[in-house]
PDB file of C-alpha atoms and ligand atoms in Angstrom:
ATOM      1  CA  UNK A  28     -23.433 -57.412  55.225  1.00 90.00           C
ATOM      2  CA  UNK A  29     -23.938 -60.469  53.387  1.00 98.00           C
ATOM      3  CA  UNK A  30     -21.620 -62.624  51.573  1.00 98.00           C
ATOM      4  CA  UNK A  31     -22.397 -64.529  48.409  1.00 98.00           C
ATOM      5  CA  UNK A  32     -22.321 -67.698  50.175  1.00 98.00           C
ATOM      6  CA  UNK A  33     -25.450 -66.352  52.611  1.00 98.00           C
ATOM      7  CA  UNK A  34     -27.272 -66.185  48.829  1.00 98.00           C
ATOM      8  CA  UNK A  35     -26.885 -69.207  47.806  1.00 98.00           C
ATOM      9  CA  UNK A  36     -29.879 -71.870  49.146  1.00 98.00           C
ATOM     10  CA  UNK A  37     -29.186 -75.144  49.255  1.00 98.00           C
ATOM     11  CA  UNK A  38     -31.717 -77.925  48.260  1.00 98.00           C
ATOM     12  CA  UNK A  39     -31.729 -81.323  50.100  1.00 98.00           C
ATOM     13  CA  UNK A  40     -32.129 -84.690  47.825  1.00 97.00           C
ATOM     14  CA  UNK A  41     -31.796 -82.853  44.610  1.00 97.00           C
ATOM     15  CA  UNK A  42     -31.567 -84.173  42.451  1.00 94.00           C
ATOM     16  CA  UNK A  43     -30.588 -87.795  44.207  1.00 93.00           C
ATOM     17  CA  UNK A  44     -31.226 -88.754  47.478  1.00 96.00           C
ATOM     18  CA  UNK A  45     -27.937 -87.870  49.980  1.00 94.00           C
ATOM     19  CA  UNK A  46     -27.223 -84.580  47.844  1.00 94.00           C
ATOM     20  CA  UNK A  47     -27.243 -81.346  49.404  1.00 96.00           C
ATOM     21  CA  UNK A  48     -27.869 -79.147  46.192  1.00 97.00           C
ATOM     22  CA  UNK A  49     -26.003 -75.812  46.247  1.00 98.00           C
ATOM     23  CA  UNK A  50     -28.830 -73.102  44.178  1.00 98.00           C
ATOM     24  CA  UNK A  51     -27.433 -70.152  42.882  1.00 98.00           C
ATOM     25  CA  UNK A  52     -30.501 -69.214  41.118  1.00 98.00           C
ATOM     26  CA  UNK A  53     -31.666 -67.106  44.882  1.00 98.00           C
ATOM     27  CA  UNK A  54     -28.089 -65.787  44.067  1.00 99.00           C
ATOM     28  CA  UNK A  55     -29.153 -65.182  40.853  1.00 98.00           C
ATOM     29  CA  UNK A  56     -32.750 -63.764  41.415  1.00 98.00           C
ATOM     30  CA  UNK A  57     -31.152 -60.927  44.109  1.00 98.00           C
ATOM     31  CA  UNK A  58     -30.142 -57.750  42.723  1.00 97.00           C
ATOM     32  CA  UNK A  59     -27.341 -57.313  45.626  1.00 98.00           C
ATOM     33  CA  UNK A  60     -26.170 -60.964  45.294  1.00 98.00           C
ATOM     34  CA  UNK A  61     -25.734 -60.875  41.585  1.00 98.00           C
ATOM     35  CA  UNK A  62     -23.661 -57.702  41.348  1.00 98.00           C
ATOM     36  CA  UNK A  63     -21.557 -59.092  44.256  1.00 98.00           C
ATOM     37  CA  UNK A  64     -21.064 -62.464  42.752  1.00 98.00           C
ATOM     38  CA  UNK A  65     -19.860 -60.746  39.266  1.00 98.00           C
ATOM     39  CA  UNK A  66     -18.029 -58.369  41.211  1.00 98.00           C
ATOM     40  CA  UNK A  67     -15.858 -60.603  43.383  1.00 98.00           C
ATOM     41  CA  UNK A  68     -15.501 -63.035  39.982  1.00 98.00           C
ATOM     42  CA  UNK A  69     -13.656 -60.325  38.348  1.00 98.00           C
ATOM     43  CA  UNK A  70     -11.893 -59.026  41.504  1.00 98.00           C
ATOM     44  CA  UNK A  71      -8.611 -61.151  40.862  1.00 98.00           C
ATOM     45  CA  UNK A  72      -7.866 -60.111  36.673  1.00 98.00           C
ATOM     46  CA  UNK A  73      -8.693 -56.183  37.658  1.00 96.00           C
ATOM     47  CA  UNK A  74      -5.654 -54.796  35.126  1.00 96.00           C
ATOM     48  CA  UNK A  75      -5.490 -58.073  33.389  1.00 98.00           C
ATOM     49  CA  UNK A  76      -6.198 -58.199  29.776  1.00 98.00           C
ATOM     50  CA  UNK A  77      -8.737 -60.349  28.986  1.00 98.00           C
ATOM     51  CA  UNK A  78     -10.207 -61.123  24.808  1.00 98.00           C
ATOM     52  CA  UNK A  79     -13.479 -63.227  25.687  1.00 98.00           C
ATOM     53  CA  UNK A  80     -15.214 -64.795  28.641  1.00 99.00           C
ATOM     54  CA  UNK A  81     -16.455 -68.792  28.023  1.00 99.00           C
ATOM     55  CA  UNK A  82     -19.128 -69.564  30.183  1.00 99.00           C
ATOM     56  CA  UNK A  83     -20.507 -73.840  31.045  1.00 98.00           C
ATOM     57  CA  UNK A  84     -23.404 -75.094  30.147  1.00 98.00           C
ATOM     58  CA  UNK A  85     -25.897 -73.972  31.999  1.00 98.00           C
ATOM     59  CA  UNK A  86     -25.571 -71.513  34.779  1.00 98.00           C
ATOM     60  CA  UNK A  87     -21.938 -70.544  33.509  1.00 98.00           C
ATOM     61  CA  UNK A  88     -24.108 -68.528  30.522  1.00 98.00           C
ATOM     62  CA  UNK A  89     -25.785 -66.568  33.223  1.00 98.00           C
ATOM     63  CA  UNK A  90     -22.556 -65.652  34.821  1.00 98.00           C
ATOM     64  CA  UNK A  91     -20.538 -65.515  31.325  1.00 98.00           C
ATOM     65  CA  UNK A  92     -22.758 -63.031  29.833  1.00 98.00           C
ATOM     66  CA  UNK A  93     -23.226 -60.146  32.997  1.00 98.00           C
ATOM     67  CA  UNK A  94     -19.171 -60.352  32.719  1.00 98.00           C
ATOM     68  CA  UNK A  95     -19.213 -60.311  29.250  1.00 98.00           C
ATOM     69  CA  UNK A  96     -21.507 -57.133  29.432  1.00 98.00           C
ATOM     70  CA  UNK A  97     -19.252 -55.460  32.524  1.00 98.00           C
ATOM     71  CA  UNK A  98     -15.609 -55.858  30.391  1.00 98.00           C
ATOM     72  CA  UNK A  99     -17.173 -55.492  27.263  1.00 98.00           C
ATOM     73  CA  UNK A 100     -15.926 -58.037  25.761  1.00 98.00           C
ATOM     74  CA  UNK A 101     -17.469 -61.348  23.961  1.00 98.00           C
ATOM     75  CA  UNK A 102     -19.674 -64.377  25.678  1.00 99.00           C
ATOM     76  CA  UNK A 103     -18.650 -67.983  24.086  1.00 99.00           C
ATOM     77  CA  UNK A 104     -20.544 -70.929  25.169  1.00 99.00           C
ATOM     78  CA  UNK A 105     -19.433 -74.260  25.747  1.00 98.00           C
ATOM     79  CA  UNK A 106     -22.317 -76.472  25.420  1.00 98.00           C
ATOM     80  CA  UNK A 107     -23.717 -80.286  25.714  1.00 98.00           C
ATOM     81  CA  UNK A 108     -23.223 -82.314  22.880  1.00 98.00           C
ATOM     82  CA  UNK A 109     -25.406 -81.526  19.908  1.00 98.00           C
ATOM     83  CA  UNK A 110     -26.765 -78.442  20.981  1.00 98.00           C
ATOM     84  CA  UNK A 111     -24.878 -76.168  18.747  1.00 98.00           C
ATOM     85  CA  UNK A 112     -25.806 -75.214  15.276  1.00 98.00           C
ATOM     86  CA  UNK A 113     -22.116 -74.439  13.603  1.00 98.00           C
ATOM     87  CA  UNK A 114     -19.205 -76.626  13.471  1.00 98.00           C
ATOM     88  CA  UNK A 115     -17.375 -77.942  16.736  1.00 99.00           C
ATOM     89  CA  UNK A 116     -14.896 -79.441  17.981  1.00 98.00           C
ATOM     90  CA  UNK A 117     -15.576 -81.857  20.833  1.00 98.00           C
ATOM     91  CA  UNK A 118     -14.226 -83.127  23.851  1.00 98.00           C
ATOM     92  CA  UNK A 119     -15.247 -86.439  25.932  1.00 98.00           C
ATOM     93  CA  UNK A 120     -14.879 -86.491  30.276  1.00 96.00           C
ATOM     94  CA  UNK A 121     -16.374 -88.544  33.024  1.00 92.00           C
ATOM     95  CA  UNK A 122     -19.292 -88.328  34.808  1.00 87.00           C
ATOM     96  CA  UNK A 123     -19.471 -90.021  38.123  1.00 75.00           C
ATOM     97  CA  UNK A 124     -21.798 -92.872  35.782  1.00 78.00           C
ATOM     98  CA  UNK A 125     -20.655 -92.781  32.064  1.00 89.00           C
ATOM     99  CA  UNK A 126     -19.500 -89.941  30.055  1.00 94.00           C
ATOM    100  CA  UNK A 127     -20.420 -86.688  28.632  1.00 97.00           C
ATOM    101  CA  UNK A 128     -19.216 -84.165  25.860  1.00 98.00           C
ATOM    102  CA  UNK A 129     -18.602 -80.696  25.444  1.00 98.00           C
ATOM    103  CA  UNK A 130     -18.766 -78.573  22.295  1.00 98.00           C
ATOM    104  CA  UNK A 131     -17.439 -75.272  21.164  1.00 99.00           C
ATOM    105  CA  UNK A 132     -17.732 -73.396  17.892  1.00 99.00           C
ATOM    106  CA  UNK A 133     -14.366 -73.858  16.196  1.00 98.00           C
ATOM    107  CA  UNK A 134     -14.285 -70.460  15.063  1.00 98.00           C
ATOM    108  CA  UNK A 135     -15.001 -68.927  18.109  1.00 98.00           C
ATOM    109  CA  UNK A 136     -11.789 -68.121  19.507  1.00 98.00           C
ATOM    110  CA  UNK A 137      -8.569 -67.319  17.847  1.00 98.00           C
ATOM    111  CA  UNK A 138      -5.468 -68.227  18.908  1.00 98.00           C
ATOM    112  CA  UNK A 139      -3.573 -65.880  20.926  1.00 98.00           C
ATOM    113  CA  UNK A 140      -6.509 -64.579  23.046  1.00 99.00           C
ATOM    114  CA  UNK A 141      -6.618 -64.326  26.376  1.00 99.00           C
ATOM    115  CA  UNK A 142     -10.020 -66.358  27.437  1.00 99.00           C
ATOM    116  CA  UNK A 143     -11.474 -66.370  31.074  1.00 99.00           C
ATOM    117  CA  UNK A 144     -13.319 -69.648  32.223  1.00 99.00           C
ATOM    118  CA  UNK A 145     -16.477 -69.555  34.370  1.00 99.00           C
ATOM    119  CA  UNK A 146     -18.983 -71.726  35.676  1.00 98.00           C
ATOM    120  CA  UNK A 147     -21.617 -71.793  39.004  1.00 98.00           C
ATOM    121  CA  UNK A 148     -19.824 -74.833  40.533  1.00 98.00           C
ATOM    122  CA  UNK A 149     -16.616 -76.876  40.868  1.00 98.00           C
ATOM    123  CA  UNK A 150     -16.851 -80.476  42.019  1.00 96.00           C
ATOM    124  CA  UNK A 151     -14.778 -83.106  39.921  1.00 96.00           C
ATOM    125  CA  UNK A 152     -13.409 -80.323  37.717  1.00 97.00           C
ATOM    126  CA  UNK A 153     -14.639 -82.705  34.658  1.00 97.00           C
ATOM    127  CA  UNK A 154     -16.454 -80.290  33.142  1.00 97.00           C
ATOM    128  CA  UNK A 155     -13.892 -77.579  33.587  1.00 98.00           C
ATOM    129  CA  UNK A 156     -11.160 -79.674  32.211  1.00 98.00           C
ATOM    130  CA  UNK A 157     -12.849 -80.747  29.012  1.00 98.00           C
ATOM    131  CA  UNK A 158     -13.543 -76.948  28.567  1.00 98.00           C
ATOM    132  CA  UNK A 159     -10.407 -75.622  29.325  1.00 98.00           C
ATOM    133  CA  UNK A 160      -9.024 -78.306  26.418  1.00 98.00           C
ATOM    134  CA  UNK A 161     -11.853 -76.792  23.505  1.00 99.00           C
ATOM    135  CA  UNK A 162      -9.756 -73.439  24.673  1.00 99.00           C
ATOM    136  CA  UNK A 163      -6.657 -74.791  24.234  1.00 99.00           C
ATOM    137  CA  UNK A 164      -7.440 -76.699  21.499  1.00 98.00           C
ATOM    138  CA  UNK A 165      -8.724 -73.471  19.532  1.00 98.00           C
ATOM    139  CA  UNK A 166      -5.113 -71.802  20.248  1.00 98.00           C
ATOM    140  CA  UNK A 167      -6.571 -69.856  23.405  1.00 99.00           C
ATOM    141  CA  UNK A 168      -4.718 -68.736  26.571  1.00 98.00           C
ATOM    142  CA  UNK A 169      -6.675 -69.162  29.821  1.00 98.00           C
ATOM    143  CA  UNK A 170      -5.987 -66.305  32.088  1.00 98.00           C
ATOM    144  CA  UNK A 171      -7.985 -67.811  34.779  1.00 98.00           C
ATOM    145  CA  UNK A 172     -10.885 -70.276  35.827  1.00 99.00           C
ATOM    146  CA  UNK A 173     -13.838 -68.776  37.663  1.00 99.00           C
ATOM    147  CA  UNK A 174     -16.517 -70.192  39.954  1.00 99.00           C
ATOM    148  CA  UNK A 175     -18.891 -69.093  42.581  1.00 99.00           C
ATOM    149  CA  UNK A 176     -18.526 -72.091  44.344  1.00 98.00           C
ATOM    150  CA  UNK A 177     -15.997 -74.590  44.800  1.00 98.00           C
ATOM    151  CA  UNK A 178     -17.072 -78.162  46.840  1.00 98.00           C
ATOM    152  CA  UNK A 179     -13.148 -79.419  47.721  1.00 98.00           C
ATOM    153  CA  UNK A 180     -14.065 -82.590  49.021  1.00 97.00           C
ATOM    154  CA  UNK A 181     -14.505 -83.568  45.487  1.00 96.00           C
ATOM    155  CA  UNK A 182     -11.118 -82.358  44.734  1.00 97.00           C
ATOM    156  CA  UNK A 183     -11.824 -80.549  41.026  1.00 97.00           C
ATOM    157  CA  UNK A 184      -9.940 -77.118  42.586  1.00 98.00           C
ATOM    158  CA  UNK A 185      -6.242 -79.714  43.413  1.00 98.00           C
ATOM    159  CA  UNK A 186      -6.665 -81.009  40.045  1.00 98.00           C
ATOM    160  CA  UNK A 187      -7.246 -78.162  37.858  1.00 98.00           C
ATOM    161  CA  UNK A 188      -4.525 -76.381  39.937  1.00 98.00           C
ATOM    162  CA  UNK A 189      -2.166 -79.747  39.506  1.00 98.00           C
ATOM    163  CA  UNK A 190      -2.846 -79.161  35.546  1.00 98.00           C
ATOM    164  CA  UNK A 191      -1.436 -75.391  35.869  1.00 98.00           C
ATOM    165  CA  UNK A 192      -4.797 -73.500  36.044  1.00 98.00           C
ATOM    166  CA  UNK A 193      -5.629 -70.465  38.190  1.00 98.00           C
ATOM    167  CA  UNK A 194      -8.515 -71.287  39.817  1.00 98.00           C
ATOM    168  CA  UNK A 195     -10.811 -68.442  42.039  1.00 98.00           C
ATOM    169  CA  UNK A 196     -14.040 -69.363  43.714  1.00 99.00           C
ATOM    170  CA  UNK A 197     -16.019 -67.325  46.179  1.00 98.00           C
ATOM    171  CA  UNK A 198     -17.304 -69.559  48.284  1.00 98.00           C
ATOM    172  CA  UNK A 199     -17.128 -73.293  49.708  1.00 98.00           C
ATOM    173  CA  UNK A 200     -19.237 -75.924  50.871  1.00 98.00           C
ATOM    174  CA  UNK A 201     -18.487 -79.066  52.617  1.00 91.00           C
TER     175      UNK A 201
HETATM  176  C1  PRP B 549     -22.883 -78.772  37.114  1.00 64.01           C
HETATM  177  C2  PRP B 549     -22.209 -77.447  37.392  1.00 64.01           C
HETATM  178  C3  PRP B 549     -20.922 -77.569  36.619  1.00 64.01           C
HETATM  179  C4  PRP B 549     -20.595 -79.048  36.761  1.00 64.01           C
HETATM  180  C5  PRP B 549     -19.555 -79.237  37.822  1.00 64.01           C
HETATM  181  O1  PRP B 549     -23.469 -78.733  35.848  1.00 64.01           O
HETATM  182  O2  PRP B 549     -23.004 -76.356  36.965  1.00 64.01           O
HETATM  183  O3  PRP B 549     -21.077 -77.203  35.244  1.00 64.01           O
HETATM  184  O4  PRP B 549     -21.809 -79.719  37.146  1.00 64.01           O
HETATM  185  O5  PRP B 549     -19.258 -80.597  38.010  1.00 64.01           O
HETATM  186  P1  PRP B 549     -17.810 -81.201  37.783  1.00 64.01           P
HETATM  187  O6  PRP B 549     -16.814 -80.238  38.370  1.00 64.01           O
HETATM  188  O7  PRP B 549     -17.855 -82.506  38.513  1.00 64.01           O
HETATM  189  O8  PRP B 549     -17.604 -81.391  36.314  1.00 64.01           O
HETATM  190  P2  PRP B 549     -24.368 -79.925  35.294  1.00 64.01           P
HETATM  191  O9  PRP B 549     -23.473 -80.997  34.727  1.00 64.01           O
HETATM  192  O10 PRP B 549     -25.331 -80.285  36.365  1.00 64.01           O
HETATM  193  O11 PRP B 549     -25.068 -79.296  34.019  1.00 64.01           O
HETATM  194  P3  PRP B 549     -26.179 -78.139  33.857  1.00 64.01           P
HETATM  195  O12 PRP B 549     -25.528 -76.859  34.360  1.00 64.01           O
HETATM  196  O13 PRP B 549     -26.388 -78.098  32.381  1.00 64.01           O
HETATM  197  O14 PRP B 549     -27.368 -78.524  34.657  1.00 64.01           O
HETATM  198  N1  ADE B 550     -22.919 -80.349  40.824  1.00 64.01           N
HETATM  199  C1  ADE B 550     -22.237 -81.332  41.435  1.00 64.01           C
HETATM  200  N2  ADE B 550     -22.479 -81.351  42.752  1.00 64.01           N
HETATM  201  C2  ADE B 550     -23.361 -80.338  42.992  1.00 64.01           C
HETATM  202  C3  ADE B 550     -23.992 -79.820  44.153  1.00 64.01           C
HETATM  203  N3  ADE B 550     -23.795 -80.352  45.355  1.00 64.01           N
HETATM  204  N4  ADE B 550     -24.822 -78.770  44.035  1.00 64.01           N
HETATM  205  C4  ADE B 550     -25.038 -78.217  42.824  1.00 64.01           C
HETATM  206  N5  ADE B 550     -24.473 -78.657  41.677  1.00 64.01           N
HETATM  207  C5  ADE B 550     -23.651 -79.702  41.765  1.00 64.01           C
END
């Protein structure tokens, strides 16, 4: 049978030169591969409770809102800067040249509830950081970070795990 990992193509020089792009969208696009990618992201908080699922900008919607649908429970995004139409609250993180920021309604989670983090990928664990502080910040309680893939050679699993997160991923590449 195939794994999740055996879905997932991988694109050479995208989208610089020496970077082996991990593509989720042939995940994605397979009936099989999607179910057992939302599947196996769940497997872990079967029995847990769990208030709302926040999904990354971009692929973490996809993801965010098939889980969303399966507990049913609500989808909150955490987008690029400018991109949302209420008001936010913002948080600043490194890119590997400059910076970036992440936004989040700041009425879309109340404190108290229990929020599930997911995204495609984990590299640097930038992203996941700043997102996991627009939780926090909000008064949320993350149960658990979610990814389909995790690259640890880039070390973002050790230092989300080194800030007290429970990180899952299905899959690895070196
Ligand atoms: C990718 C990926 C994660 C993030 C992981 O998104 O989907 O969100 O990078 O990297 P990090 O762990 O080093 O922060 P990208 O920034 O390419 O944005 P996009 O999904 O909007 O294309
Ligand atoms: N984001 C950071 N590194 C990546 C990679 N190798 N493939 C896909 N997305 C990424």
């Amino acid at each position: 049978m195939k794994t999740v990992k055996d879905y997932i193509r991988t694109i050479v020089d995208f989208p610089h030169e020496g970077i082996l792009f991990r593509d989720v969208t042939t995940l994605f696009a397979d009936p099989r591969g999607m179910r057992l990618a939302i599947d196996q992201l769940l497997d872990p908080y079967v029995g847990q409770r769990i208030d709302k699922v926040v999904g990354l900008e971009a692929r973490g919607f996809i993801i965010g809102g098939a889980i969303a649908h399966q507990l049913s429970i609500g989808f909150v995004p955490i987008r690029k800067k400018g991109k949302l139409p209420g008001a936010v609250i913002s948080e600043e993180y490194k890119l590997e040249y400059g910076e970036a920021v992440v936004e989040v309604h700041d009425d879309a989670i109340q404190p108290g509830e229990k929020i599930l983090v997911v995204d495609d990928l984990l590299a640097t664990g930038g992203t996941a950081e700043a997102g996991n502080k627009l939780v926090e910040r909000l008064g949320g309680e993350i149960v658990g970070c979610a990814f389909i893939i995790d690259l640890p050679d880039i070390g973002g699993r050790k230092r989300l795990e080194d800030l007290g997160y429970d990180i899952h991923a299905l899959c690895q590449f070196e």
